[in-house]
């Protein structure tokens, strides 16, 4: 079984500053995907960024980037130039790579990020 | 596309009543997932379907919970009888078949149904 751990229940950052959210996971799989999802007050979960475990290069999406350390089983999210709209709960998630039907996500407990004006 | 559509958005009911939550996945998506979110337990997968067939229902809490997907455009999650501990936000999500590796893994979530059982 896979587990995903987010050790920071809450974080805050000043607008325009940079913040890093931590995530570690435990798995015996070698091929998998990692994700960061964002849940704003509207409740809808939105995919922020995805990383394939077979790729050594860290994924980047505009102001969002990850630091993926496969050996350490660490997957942190960096948000640069934080904006008020980034205020949300952020979830780290894991999915086994499978050609079959097992494609469910395992989520961490979340980190509530507040961007301060 | 309208995205994943869930109804009702909010439901308040009394203990013992039947509750039915509904989900319309994104057209063309072949996988559908039901998740439950609570403060205590976070996001838990309840059940998921591939091509309308239930694949894994090991997350369904107990026999009071049941889920169906009669066709590719509709799914229900039913709780009968409901209990106060069922109070949570229930999310439906859908996913397309992986296309190579690029799309693999992305789930598209609805806005959730907030259930309160008094």
Coordinates of C-alpha atoms in Angstrom, one line a residue, chain A:
Chain A
X1 CA 0.0 0.0 0.0
X2 CA 1.1 3.5 -0.7
X3 CA 1.1 6.4 1.8
X4 CA 1.4 10.1 1.3
X5 CA 2.5 12.4 4.1
X6 CA 2.2 16.2 4.3
X7 CA 3.7 17.3 7.5
X8 CA 2.6 21.0 7.3
X9 CA -1.1 21.4 8.1
X10 CA -0.9 25.2 7.6
X11 CA 1.4 27.7 6.0
X12 CA 1.3 31.3 5.1
X13 CA 3.3 33.5 2.7
X14 CA 3.4 37.1 1.8
X15 CA 2.1 38.1 -1.6
X16 CA 4.9 38.0 -4.3
X17 CA 7.1 35.8 -2.1
X18 CA 8.1 32.2 -2.7
X19 CA 6.8 29.2 -0.6
X20 CA 7.6 25.5 -0.6
X21 CA 5.1 22.8 0.5
X22 CA 6.5 19.5 1.5
X23 CA 5.4 16.0 0.6
X24 CA 6.9 12.6 1.2
X25 CA 5.5 9.2 0.1
X26 CA 6.2 5.6 0.7
X27 CA 5.9 2.9 -2.0
X28 CA 7.5 -0.2 -3.3
X29 CA 6.6 0.7 -6.9
X30 CA 9.2 1.9 -9.3
X31 CA 6.8 3.4 -11.9
X32 CA 4.3 5.9 -10.7
X33 CA 2.9 9.5 -11.0
X34 CA 2.9 12.2 -8.4
X35 CA 0.5 15.2 -8.4
X36 CA -0.3 18.4 -6.6
X37 CA -3.9 19.3 -6.5
X38 CA -5.3 22.6 -5.3
X39 CA -8.7 23.0 -3.5
X40 CA -9.8 26.6 -3.2
X41 CA -12.8 27.6 -1.0
X42 CA -15.1 26.7 -3.9
X43 CA -14.2 23.1 -3.0
X44 CA -13.4 21.9 -6.6
X45 CA -10.1 20.0 -6.8
X46 CA -7.9 21.3 -9.6
X47 CA -4.7 19.7 -10.9
X48 CA -1.7 22.0 -10.4
X49 CA 1.2 19.9 -11.6
X50 CA 2.2 16.3 -12.4
X51 CA 5.4 14.4 -12.3
X52 CA 6.2 11.1 -13.9
X53 CA 8.6 9.1 -11.7
X54 CA 10.6 7.9 -14.7
X55 CA 11.5 11.5 -15.6
X56 CA 14.5 13.0 -13.8
X57 CA 13.7 16.5 -14.8
X58 CA 11.5 18.4 -12.4
X59 CA 8.1 19.4 -13.7
X60 CA 7.3 23.1 -14.1
X61 CA 4.0 24.9 -14.8
X62 CA 4.4 28.7 -14.9
X63 CA 4.9 29.8 -11.2
X64 CA 4.6 26.3 -9.9
X65 CA 7.5 23.8 -9.9
X66 CA 8.4 20.7 -8.0
X67 CA 11.5 19.2 -6.5
X68 CA 11.3 15.5 -7.1
X69 CA 13.8 13.4 -5.2
X70 CA 13.0 9.8 -6.1
X71 CA 15.5 8.1 -3.8
X72 CA 14.4 10.2 -0.8
X73 CA 10.7 9.7 -1.9
X74 CA 10.2 13.4 -1.6
X75 CA 8.0 15.7 -3.8
X76 CA 7.8 19.3 -2.8
X77 CA 5.9 22.1 -4.5
X78 CA 7.4 25.5 -4.9
X79 CA 5.1 28.5 -5.7
X80 CA 6.9 31.6 -6.9
X81 CA 5.5 35.1 -6.9
X82 CA 2.6 34.0 -4.7
X83 CA -0.7 35.6 -5.5
X84 CA -3.8 36.0 -3.4
X85 CA -5.6 33.5 -5.6
X86 CA -3.2 30.8 -4.6
X87 CA -4.8 30.7 -1.2
X88 CA -6.2 27.1 -1.0
X89 CA -5.7 23.7 0.4
X90 CA -3.0 21.8 -1.5
X91 CA -2.9 18.0 -1.7
X92 CA -0.1 15.8 -2.7
X93 CA -1.2 12.6 -4.4
X94 CA 0.3 9.4 -5.7
X95 CA -0.8 7.0 -8.5
X96 CA 0.7 3.7 -9.6
X97 CA 1.5 3.6 -13.2
X98 CA -0.6 0.8 -14.6
X99 CA -1.7 -0.3 -18.0
X100 CA -4.7 -2.0 -16.3
X101 CA -7.6 -0.7 -14.4
X102 CA -6.0 0.4 -11.1
X103 CA -5.7 4.1 -11.5
X104 CA -6.9 5.5 -8.2
X105 CA -5.1 8.4 -6.4
X106 CA -3.9 8.3 -2.9
X107 CA -4.0 11.7 -1.3
X108 CA -2.0 13.3 1.6
X109 CA -3.8 15.1 4.4
X110 CA -3.3 18.5 2.8
X111 CA -1.6 21.8 3.5
X112 CA -3.7 25.0 3.9
X113 CA -1.8 27.8 2.3
X114 CA -2.8 31.4 3.0
X115 CA -1.3 34.2 0.9
X116 CA -1.2 37.4 2.9
X117 CA -1.6 40.8 1.2

